[in-house]
Amino acid sequence: MSFSAVELIIKKRERFELSTEEIRWLVANYTSGVVADEQMSAMAMAILLNGMNRREVKDLTLAMIDSGERLEFDGLAMPTADKHSTGGVGDKITLPLAPLVASYGVAVPQLSGRGLGHTGGTLDKLEAIPGWQASLSNTELYSQLAEVGAVICAAGSGLAPADRKLYSLRDVTGTVEAIPLIASSIMSKKIAEGTKALVLDVKVGSGAFMKTLDRATELAQTLVALGQDAGVNTSALLTDMSTPLGLKIGNALEVEESVEVLAGGGPADVIELTVELAREMLSQAGVTGVDPSENLRNGKAMDKWRQMISAQGGNPDAELPKAKHSHQILATESGFVSRLDALEVGVASWRLGAGRERKEDAVQFGAGIELNVQIGSRIEAGQPLMTLFTDTEEKFARAIELAGGAVEISNSSVAQRKLILGRIS
Ligand code: URA
């Protein structure tokens, strides 16, 4: 069946539903180049403004899955589970989480991306480990999953190519924030990846895509419904991203903090989220009645981490890259930290060189920020609030302004941050 792209754009512009056939035609013809970028841009804007119903979002997701290959792990002796985070500042949870879940006999095929903008990418973080390789063939991915039980690697170009094309277009047309487009983008890749269980970490707050709990809840409900419709056991946690996760932000710094957690230490918020997401993934994969914090304490998750890193050429004992320059920001007054804004800290870290501005840019592995305080911490004037790291000294001025502006100190004590704000299943 053939349609006209212009007629479909007008139909969505006038708030009508697109049929299954129309959506399938649109995605297939956009992927092959028949539907032009400018037409798909107009369609993305019409979807952002007028929305899509559940059936349309499901059809869009299925059409994006069908634009590429679909992996399957049915031959594995273990169940599979994966996690996807909508992205945040200091969000290194995938690093300790994948080996932790694998240490309970549930395989984790985690296909990840690189960072763009103020939220870091998992692959950039792991590439800070000397020797570690992000690219695996499908055969290598399968063998590592069977032998080690955990893989974090680059998503191949064969997985949901329609999403790859559409995502680049959305990035430059102000259409990233549309819930139907975010949901179909995330879920097309996760369903095509072949996991049988999936947990979504939907971030809420200044450092996240979704700034309010209402919007985050709507996104989480859409994601969970898409997963369940596709036969994947899916649930979501809504978690706070108004302030950074943990104390270290930046590629090598986040690997360092992940290893602290795997060694049984690390900041309480990173431990809490790692354990809660592990519990959720294990339960979606049918493993209940275990306390995931145990394998952080007894070294079993660390053993899996070492195997996982070594299997991809990395040396888990190698020293991590360090930045050439550092600068401490000191508190100018005494009191309690009442604000430590995730977005401003994230942008400062990005400007220091931890992130990239354009896809082709290289990241600085040692760049980033180490915090000395979190929300609620008591601080005296003159004590360090944070240390900034970069290889490029000229980057300090702008980053100091941003990071300094992220902090507020008040006279009275401040309530502890609530990290887990809700659960959708
Ligand atoms: N992550 C994705 O993969 N796609 C989006 O649209 C947003 C976040």
Short mmCIF file of C-alpha atoms and ligand atoms in Angstrom, two decimals:
data_model
loop_
_atom_site.label_atom_id
_atom_site.label_comp_id
_atom_site.label_asym_id
_atom_site.label_seq_id
_atom_site.Cartn_x
_atom_site.Cartn_y
_atom_site.Cartn_z
CA MET A 1 0.00 0.00 0.00
CA SER A 2 1.33 3.46 -0.82
CA PHE A 3 0.58 6.81 0.84
CA SER A 4 1.60 10.42 0.42
CA ALA A 5 3.95 11.79 3.12
CA VAL A 6 2.37 15.24 2.81
CA GLU A 7 -1.12 13.84 3.36
CA LEU A 8 0.03 11.94 6.45
CA ILE A 9 1.70 15.08 7.87
CA ILE A 10 -1.52 17.07 7.30
CA LYS A 11 -3.56 14.29 8.91
CA LYS A 12 -1.44 14.41 12.09
CA ARG A 13 -1.34 18.21 11.97
CA GLU A 14 -5.16 18.16 12.05
CA ARG A 15 -5.08 15.82 15.07
CA PHE A 16 -6.32 12.65 13.32
CA GLU A 17 -5.03 9.18 14.17
CA LEU A 18 -2.60 7.55 11.77
CA SER A 19 -3.50 3.95 10.86
CA THR A 20 -1.15 0.99 11.37
CA GLU A 21 -0.52 0.80 7.61
CA GLU A 22 0.22 4.53 7.40
CA ILE A 23 2.75 4.36 10.25
CA ARG A 24 4.45 1.29 8.82
CA TRP A 25 4.66 2.92 5.39
CA LEU A 26 6.06 6.15 6.85
CA VAL A 27 8.83 4.46 8.88
CA ALA A 28 9.84 2.03 6.12
CA ASN A 29 9.98 4.80 3.51
CA TYR A 30 11.81 7.20 5.80
CA THR A 31 14.44 4.53 6.49
CA SER A 32 14.91 3.86 2.77
CA GLY A 33 15.08 7.57 1.91
CA VAL A 34 11.77 7.91 0.00
CA VAL A 35 10.32 10.14 2.73
CA ALA A 36 12.67 13.16 3.01
CA ASP A 37 14.23 14.50 6.23
CA GLU A 38 12.17 17.71 5.98
CA GLN A 39 8.95 15.70 5.76
CA MET A 40 9.87 13.55 8.73
CA SER A 41 10.84 16.73 10.66
CA ALA A 42 7.37 18.15 10.05
CA MET A 43 5.81 14.85 11.13
CA ALA A 44 7.93 14.78 14.32
CA MET A 45 6.76 18.30 15.16
CA ALA A 46 3.12 17.36 14.47
CA ILE A 47 3.52 14.37 16.81
CA LEU A 48 5.16 16.57 19.46
CA LEU A 49 2.28 19.06 19.30
CA ASN A 50 -0.66 16.68 18.86
CA GLY A 51 0.51 13.43 20.44
CA MET A 52 -0.27 9.83 19.56
CA ASN A 53 -2.59 7.31 21.21
CA ARG A 54 -1.33 4.03 22.67
CA ARG A 55 -2.05 2.08 19.48
CA GLU A 56 -0.16 4.59 17.34
CA VAL A 57 2.88 4.56 19.69
CA LYS A 58 2.89 0.76 19.62
CA ASP A 59 2.73 0.73 15.80
CA LEU A 60 5.53 3.29 15.60
CA THR A 61 7.69 1.19 17.92
CA LEU A 62 7.03 -2.05 16.00
CA ALA A 63 7.74 -0.33 12.68
CA MET A 64 11.07 0.95 14.05
CA ILE A 65 11.98 -2.54 15.30
CA ASP A 66 11.16 -3.96 11.85
CA SER A 67 13.50 -1.44 10.20
CA GLY A 68 16.45 -3.57 11.40
CA GLU A 69 17.58 -6.85 12.93
CA ARG A 70 16.26 -8.46 16.09
CA LEU A 71 18.56 -10.31 18.47
CA GLU A 72 17.38 -13.28 20.48
CA PHE A 73 18.94 -15.17 23.35
CA ASP A 74 16.50 -18.08 23.58
CA GLY A 75 19.37 -20.60 23.44
CA LEU A 76 20.98 -19.24 26.63
CA ALA A 77 20.71 -21.37 29.75
CA MET A 78 19.95 -18.24 31.85
CA PRO A 79 17.07 -15.76 31.86
CA THR A 80 17.88 -12.27 30.55
CA ALA A 81 17.20 -8.83 32.04
CA ASP A 82 18.26 -5.34 31.09
CA LYS A 83 17.94 -1.80 32.44
CA HIS A 84 17.56 1.50 30.63
CA SER A 85 17.98 4.89 32.24
CA THR A 86 16.57 7.99 30.60
CA GLY A 87 19.85 9.66 31.57
CA GLY A 88 21.19 11.80 34.36
CA VAL A 89 24.22 13.44 35.92
CA GLY A 90 26.60 11.05 37.68
CA ASP A 91 24.39 8.14 36.57
CA LYS A 92 26.96 5.36 36.47
CA ILE A 93 24.54 2.71 37.81
CA THR A 94 24.80 0.41 34.76
CA LEU A 95 28.46 -0.26 35.63
CA PRO A 96 27.95 -1.93 39.03
CA LEU A 97 24.42 -3.13 38.17
CA ALA A 98 25.18 -5.39 35.18
CA PRO A 99 27.78 -7.53 37.02
CA LEU A 100 25.68 -7.51 40.21
CA VAL A 101 22.62 -8.94 38.43
CA ALA A 102 24.79 -11.42 36.50
CA SER A 103 26.23 -12.64 39.82
CA TYR A 104 22.73 -14.04 40.60
CA GLY A 105 22.59 -16.06 37.36
CA VAL A 106 20.57 -13.60 35.24
CA ALA A 107 22.29 -12.59 31.99
CA VAL A 108 22.47 -8.88 31.18
CA PRO A 109 22.81 -7.88 27.50
CA GLN A 110 23.27 -4.13 27.89
CA LEU A 111 23.58 -2.36 24.53
CA SER A 112 24.55 1.22 25.27
CA GLY A 113 25.37 4.52 23.63
CA ARG A 114 27.75 7.42 23.92
CA GLY A 115 26.90 10.68 25.63
CA LEU A 116 25.73 13.82 23.87
CA GLY A 117 25.11 16.92 25.94
CA HIS A 118 25.29 17.08 29.72
CA THR A 119 24.44 13.44 30.51
CA GLY A 120 27.35 11.04 30.14
CA GLY A 121 27.33 7.89 28.00
CA THR A 122 28.05 4.46 29.46
CA LEU A 123 30.48 3.56 26.66
CA ASP A 124 32.51 6.75 27.21
CA LYS A 125 32.87 5.83 30.86
CA LEU A 126 34.03 2.26 30.18
CA GLU A 127 36.41 3.41 27.46
CA ALA A 128 38.36 5.17 30.23
CA ILE A 129 39.56 1.67 31.23
CA PRO A 130 42.79 0.93 29.33
CA GLY A 131 42.23 -1.66 26.59
CA TRP A 132 38.43 -1.94 26.92
CA GLN A 133 36.60 -2.37 23.59
CA ALA A 134 33.02 -1.23 23.05
CA SER A 135 32.34 -2.96 19.71
CA LEU A 136 31.43 -6.63 19.66
CA SER A 137 30.01 -8.74 16.83
CA ASN A 138 26.69 -10.48 17.55
CA THR A 139 28.60 -13.78 17.93
CA GLU A 140 31.02 -12.24 20.46
CA LEU A 141 28.11 -10.69 22.35
CA TYR A 142 26.36 -14.04 22.57
CA SER A 143 29.50 -15.94 23.66
CA GLN A 144 30.35 -13.39 26.37
CA LEU A 145 26.79 -13.51 27.63
CA ALA A 146 26.93 -17.32 27.83
CA GLU A 147 30.37 -17.38 29.49
CA VAL A 148 30.35 -14.32 31.78
CA GLY A 149 26.65 -13.45 32.01
CA ALA A 150 27.12 -9.70 31.48
CA VAL A 151 27.98 -7.58 28.45
CA ILE A 152 27.98 -3.81 28.09
CA CYS A 153 28.75 -2.93 24.48
CA ALA A 154 27.87 -0.59 21.62
CA ALA A 155 24.51 -1.14 19.95
CA GLY A 156 25.30 -2.24 16.36
CA SER A 157 24.05 -0.20 13.42
CA GLY A 158 21.63 -3.00 12.47
CA LEU A 159 19.42 -2.41 15.51
CA ALA A 160 16.44 -0.10 14.81
CA PRO A 161 18.16 1.98 12.08
CA ALA A 162 14.96 4.06 11.71
CA ASP A 163 15.50 5.31 15.28
CA ARG A 164 19.12 6.22 14.59
CA LYS A 165 18.00 8.38 11.63
CA LEU A 166 15.01 9.89 13.40
CA TYR A 167 16.93 10.61 16.61
CA SER A 168 19.55 12.72 14.75
CA LEU A 169 16.72 14.63 13.10
CA ARG A 170 14.91 15.24 16.40
CA ASP A 171 18.13 16.52 17.94
CA VAL A 172 18.25 19.41 15.45
CA THR A 173 14.51 20.13 15.08
CA GLY A 174 13.44 20.71 18.69
CA THR A 175 11.44 17.48 18.80
CA VAL A 176 13.41 15.38 21.30
CA GLU A 177 10.90 15.89 24.14
CA ALA A 178 7.81 14.30 22.55
CA ILE A 179 6.75 11.34 24.74
CA PRO A 180 5.59 9.14 21.80
CA LEU A 181 8.95 9.72 20.09
CA ILE A 182 11.06 9.16 23.23
CA ALA A 183 9.09 6.04 24.14
CA SER A 184 9.24 4.44 20.68
CA SER A 185 12.94 5.35 20.38
CA ILE A 186 13.91 3.71 23.68
CA MET A 187 11.65 0.69 23.39
CA SER A 188 12.38 -0.13 19.73
CA LYS A 189 16.06 -0.59 20.65
CA LYS A 190 15.37 -2.48 23.88
CA ILE A 191 12.82 -4.85 22.34
CA ALA A 192 15.04 -5.46 19.27
CA GLU A 193 17.90 -6.24 21.67
CA GLY A 194 16.08 -9.41 22.71
CA THR A 195 15.92 -9.11 26.51
CA LYS A 196 13.02 -10.92 28.18
CA ALA A 197 12.85 -8.60 31.21
CA LEU A 198 13.43 -4.86 31.34
CA VAL A 199 13.55 -2.25 34.07
CA LEU A 200 13.37 1.43 33.19
CA ASP A 201 14.93 4.07 35.40
CA VAL A 202 12.92 7.17 34.49
CA LYS A 203 14.67 10.23 35.87
CA VAL A 204 12.81 13.27 37.18
CA GLY A 205 14.22 16.73 37.84
CA SER A 206 16.51 19.45 36.52
CA GLY A 207 19.17 17.07 35.21
CA ALA A 208 16.64 14.83 33.40
CA PHE A 209 14.59 15.04 30.17
CA MET A 210 11.44 14.98 32.29
CA LYS A 211 11.41 17.92 34.68
CA THR A 212 8.20 17.03 36.55
CA LEU A 213 6.87 13.89 38.22
CA ASP A 214 3.69 14.06 36.07
CA ARG A 215 5.61 14.02 32.78
CA ALA A 216 7.97 11.31 34.05
CA THR A 217 4.99 9.18 35.16
CA GLU A 218 3.36 9.56 31.74
CA LEU A 219 6.61 8.50 30.03
CA ALA A 220 7.10 5.56 32.43
CA GLN A 221 3.52 4.33 31.84
CA THR A 222 3.98 4.54 28.07
CA LEU A 223 7.30 2.66 28.22
CA VAL A 224 5.96 -0.08 30.49
CA ALA A 225 2.85 -0.57 28.31
CA LEU A 226 5.01 -0.86 25.17
CA GLY A 227 7.27 -3.44 26.80
CA GLN A 228 4.40 -5.52 28.13
CA ASP A 229 2.57 -5.40 24.76
CA ALA A 230 5.73 -6.80 23.17
CA GLY A 231 5.91 -9.68 25.67
CA VAL A 232 8.83 -8.24 27.70
CA ASN A 233 8.36 -8.25 31.51
CA THR A 234 8.73 -4.52 32.07
CA SER A 235 8.57 -2.21 35.06
CA ALA A 236 9.87 1.27 35.85
CA LEU A 237 11.25 3.16 38.81
CA LEU A 238 10.84 6.93 38.91
CA THR A 239 13.99 8.34 40.48
CA ASP A 240 15.20 11.79 41.50
CA MET A 241 17.60 13.67 39.23
CA SER A 242 17.37 17.13 40.76
CA THR A 243 20.89 16.66 42.14
CA PRO A 244 23.76 14.43 40.89
CA LEU A 245 23.98 10.75 41.77
CA GLY A 246 26.97 10.00 43.95
CA LEU A 247 30.04 12.19 44.39
CA LYS A 248 31.89 11.65 41.09
CA ILE A 249 30.86 12.96 37.67
CA GLY A 250 32.98 12.30 34.57
CA ASN A 251 34.17 9.19 32.74
CA ALA A 252 37.14 7.78 34.71
CA LEU A 253 35.77 9.30 37.93
CA GLU A 254 32.49 7.38 37.51
CA VAL A 255 34.34 4.12 36.85
CA GLU A 256 36.28 4.78 40.06
CA GLU A 257 33.07 5.28 42.06
CA SER A 258 31.46 2.18 40.50
CA VAL A 259 34.44 0.09 41.58
CA GLU A 260 34.08 1.51 45.12
CA VAL A 261 30.45 0.28 45.11
CA LEU A 262 31.49 -3.15 43.78
CA ALA A 263 34.08 -3.30 46.58
CA GLY A 264 31.31 -2.89 49.15
CA GLY A 265 31.74 0.88 49.71
CA GLY A 266 30.71 4.01 47.78
CA PRO A 267 28.09 6.70 48.39
CA ALA A 268 24.76 5.63 49.93
CA ASP A 269 22.60 6.94 47.03
CA VAL A 270 24.57 5.00 44.39
CA ILE A 271 24.35 1.84 46.51
CA GLU A 272 20.61 2.30 47.12
CA LEU A 273 19.75 2.75 43.44
CA THR A 274 22.03 -0.09 42.31
CA VAL A 275 20.44 -2.47 44.84
CA GLU A 276 16.83 -1.40 44.09
CA LEU A 277 17.28 -1.69 40.32
CA ALA A 278 18.99 -5.08 40.77
CA ARG A 279 16.07 -6.27 42.93
CA GLU A 280 13.62 -5.12 40.25
CA MET A 281 15.56 -6.74 37.37
CA LEU A 282 15.97 -10.02 39.25
CA SER A 283 12.29 -10.09 40.13
CA GLN A 284 11.22 -9.36 36.51
CA ALA A 285 13.50 -12.25 35.50
CA GLY A 286 11.86 -14.57 38.04
CA VAL A 287 14.56 -14.47 40.78
CA THR A 288 12.99 -13.43 44.08
CA GLY A 289 13.86 -13.67 47.76
CA VAL A 290 17.46 -12.48 47.41
CA ASP A 291 19.09 -9.40 48.91
CA PRO A 292 21.21 -7.92 46.09
CA SER A 293 23.36 -5.95 48.53
CA GLU A 294 24.89 -9.26 49.66
CA ASN A 295 26.90 -9.83 46.46
CA LEU A 296 28.24 -6.27 46.71
CA ARG A 297 29.52 -7.07 50.18
CA ASN A 298 30.91 -10.57 49.54
CA GLY A 299 32.86 -9.73 46.35
CA LYS A 300 30.80 -11.86 43.91
CA ALA A 301 29.66 -8.81 41.92
CA MET A 302 33.27 -7.56 41.81
CA ASP A 303 34.43 -10.94 40.42
CA LYS A 304 31.81 -10.60 37.63
CA TRP A 305 32.94 -7.03 36.91
CA ARG A 306 36.55 -8.16 36.51
CA GLN A 307 35.49 -10.98 34.15
CA MET A 308 33.24 -8.64 32.16
CA ILE A 309 35.95 -5.98 31.73
CA SER A 310 38.69 -8.53 30.89
CA ALA A 311 36.46 -10.29 28.32
CA GLN A 312 36.37 -7.04 26.33
CA GLY A 313 40.15 -6.47 26.47
CA GLY A 314 40.12 -4.15 29.48
CA ASN A 315 42.54 -4.37 32.39
CA PRO A 316 40.52 -4.06 35.60
CA ASP A 317 43.73 -3.39 37.57
CA ALA A 318 45.09 -0.63 35.31
CA GLU A 319 45.36 2.89 36.65
CA LEU A 320 42.59 5.10 35.28
CA PRO A 321 43.41 8.29 33.34
CA LYS A 322 43.79 11.42 35.47
CA ALA A 323 43.22 15.01 34.34
CA LYS A 324 46.24 17.31 34.06
CA HIS A 325 44.70 20.19 36.04
CA SER A 326 42.42 20.56 39.05
CA HIS A 327 40.66 23.45 40.80
CA GLN A 328 38.88 23.43 44.15
CA ILE A 329 35.72 25.48 44.78
CA LEU A 330 35.45 26.48 48.45
CA ALA A 331 32.34 27.36 50.47
CA THR A 332 32.05 31.09 51.07
CA GLU A 333 29.70 30.64 54.04
CA SER A 334 28.86 28.04 56.68
CA GLY A 335 25.56 26.15 56.79
CA PHE A 336 23.70 23.28 55.09
CA VAL A 337 23.76 22.51 51.36
CA SER A 338 20.16 23.22 50.33
CA ARG A 339 20.63 23.10 46.55
CA LEU A 340 23.14 21.25 44.37
CA ASP A 341 21.66 21.40 40.92
CA ALA A 342 22.12 18.38 38.66
CA LEU A 343 21.83 20.29 35.38
CA GLU A 344 24.38 22.96 36.31
CA VAL A 345 26.88 20.42 37.67
CA GLY A 346 26.31 18.25 34.57
CA VAL A 347 26.87 21.14 32.17
CA ALA A 348 30.00 22.22 34.10
CA SER A 349 31.43 18.68 33.86
CA TRP A 350 30.56 18.57 30.16
CA ARG A 351 32.31 21.92 29.58
CA LEU A 352 35.41 20.62 31.41
CA GLY A 353 35.70 18.03 28.63
CA ALA A 354 33.87 15.02 30.12
CA GLY A 355 31.22 15.24 27.38
CA ARG A 356 31.12 16.12 23.71
CA GLU A 357 29.42 18.92 21.82
CA ARG A 358 29.32 17.17 18.45
CA LYS A 359 29.12 13.44 17.76
CA GLU A 360 32.64 13.38 16.33
CA ASP A 361 34.32 15.05 19.36
CA ALA A 362 36.59 13.04 21.67
CA VAL A 363 35.92 13.10 25.42
CA GLN A 364 38.60 13.72 28.06
CA PHE A 365 38.59 10.60 30.24
CA GLY A 366 39.97 12.34 33.35
CA ALA A 367 37.75 15.44 33.14
CA GLY A 368 34.81 15.99 35.49
CA ILE A 369 33.87 16.94 39.02
CA GLU A 370 34.35 15.34 42.41
CA LEU A 371 31.86 16.61 44.98
CA ASN A 372 32.71 16.93 48.68
CA VAL A 373 29.09 17.51 49.64
CA GLN A 374 25.57 16.33 48.81
CA ILE A 375 22.15 17.85 49.55
CA GLY A 376 21.83 18.25 53.33
CA SER A 377 25.60 18.19 54.08
CA ARG A 378 26.85 20.54 56.80
CA ILE A 379 29.72 22.74 55.58
CA GLU A 380 31.98 25.41 57.11
CA ALA A 381 33.15 28.50 55.21
CA GLY A 382 36.51 27.79 53.55
CA GLN A 383 35.95 24.01 53.24
CA PRO A 384 35.96 22.49 49.72
CA LEU A 385 32.58 22.04 48.01
CA MET A 386 34.00 20.28 44.98
CA THR A 387 37.07 19.77 42.79
CA LEU A 388 36.97 20.35 39.03
CA PHE A 389 39.25 18.37 36.68
CA THR A 390 40.30 19.00 33.06
CA ASP A 391 43.22 18.64 30.65
CA THR A 392 42.44 22.09 29.19
CA GLU A 393 43.06 24.86 31.74
CA GLU A 394 41.09 27.47 29.71
CA LYS A 395 37.95 25.44 30.38
CA PHE A 396 38.00 26.28 34.10
CA ALA A 397 36.57 29.82 33.97
CA ARG A 398 33.15 28.90 32.50
CA ALA A 399 32.92 25.65 34.48
CA ILE A 400 33.71 27.38 37.81
CA GLU A 401 30.93 29.88 37.16
CA LEU A 402 28.44 27.11 36.34
CA ALA A 403 29.41 24.73 39.14
CA GLY A 404 29.65 27.52 41.72
CA GLY A 405 26.14 28.66 40.72
CA ALA A 406 24.79 25.13 41.26
CA VAL A 407 25.21 25.34 45.05
CA GLU A 408 23.16 27.15 47.69
CA ILE A 409 23.84 27.09 51.43
CA SER A 410 21.16 27.78 54.03
CA ASN A 411 21.24 28.36 57.79
CA SER A 412 18.75 25.65 58.68
CA SER A 413 19.06 21.90 58.17
CA VAL A 414 17.61 20.42 54.98
CA ALA A 415 15.48 17.30 54.50
CA GLN A 416 17.32 14.28 53.04
CA ARG A 417 16.75 13.68 49.35
CA LYS A 418 14.13 11.05 48.47
CA LEU A 419 15.75 9.01 45.70
CA ILE A 420 13.02 6.59 44.60
CA LEU A 421 9.84 8.50 43.82
CA GLY A 422 7.60 5.80 42.45
CA ARG A 423 7.23 2.47 40.69
CA ILE A 424 5.15 1.58 37.62
CA SER A 425 4.41 -1.98 36.54
N1 URA B 1 16.98 7.93 24.74
C1 URA B 1 16.69 7.38 23.54
O1 URA B 1 17.22 6.34 23.17
N2 URA B 1 15.80 8.01 22.76
C2 URA B 1 15.19 9.15 23.12
O2 URA B 1 14.38 9.65 22.38
C3 URA B 1 15.51 9.70 24.37
C4 URA B 1 16.41 9.06 25.17
#
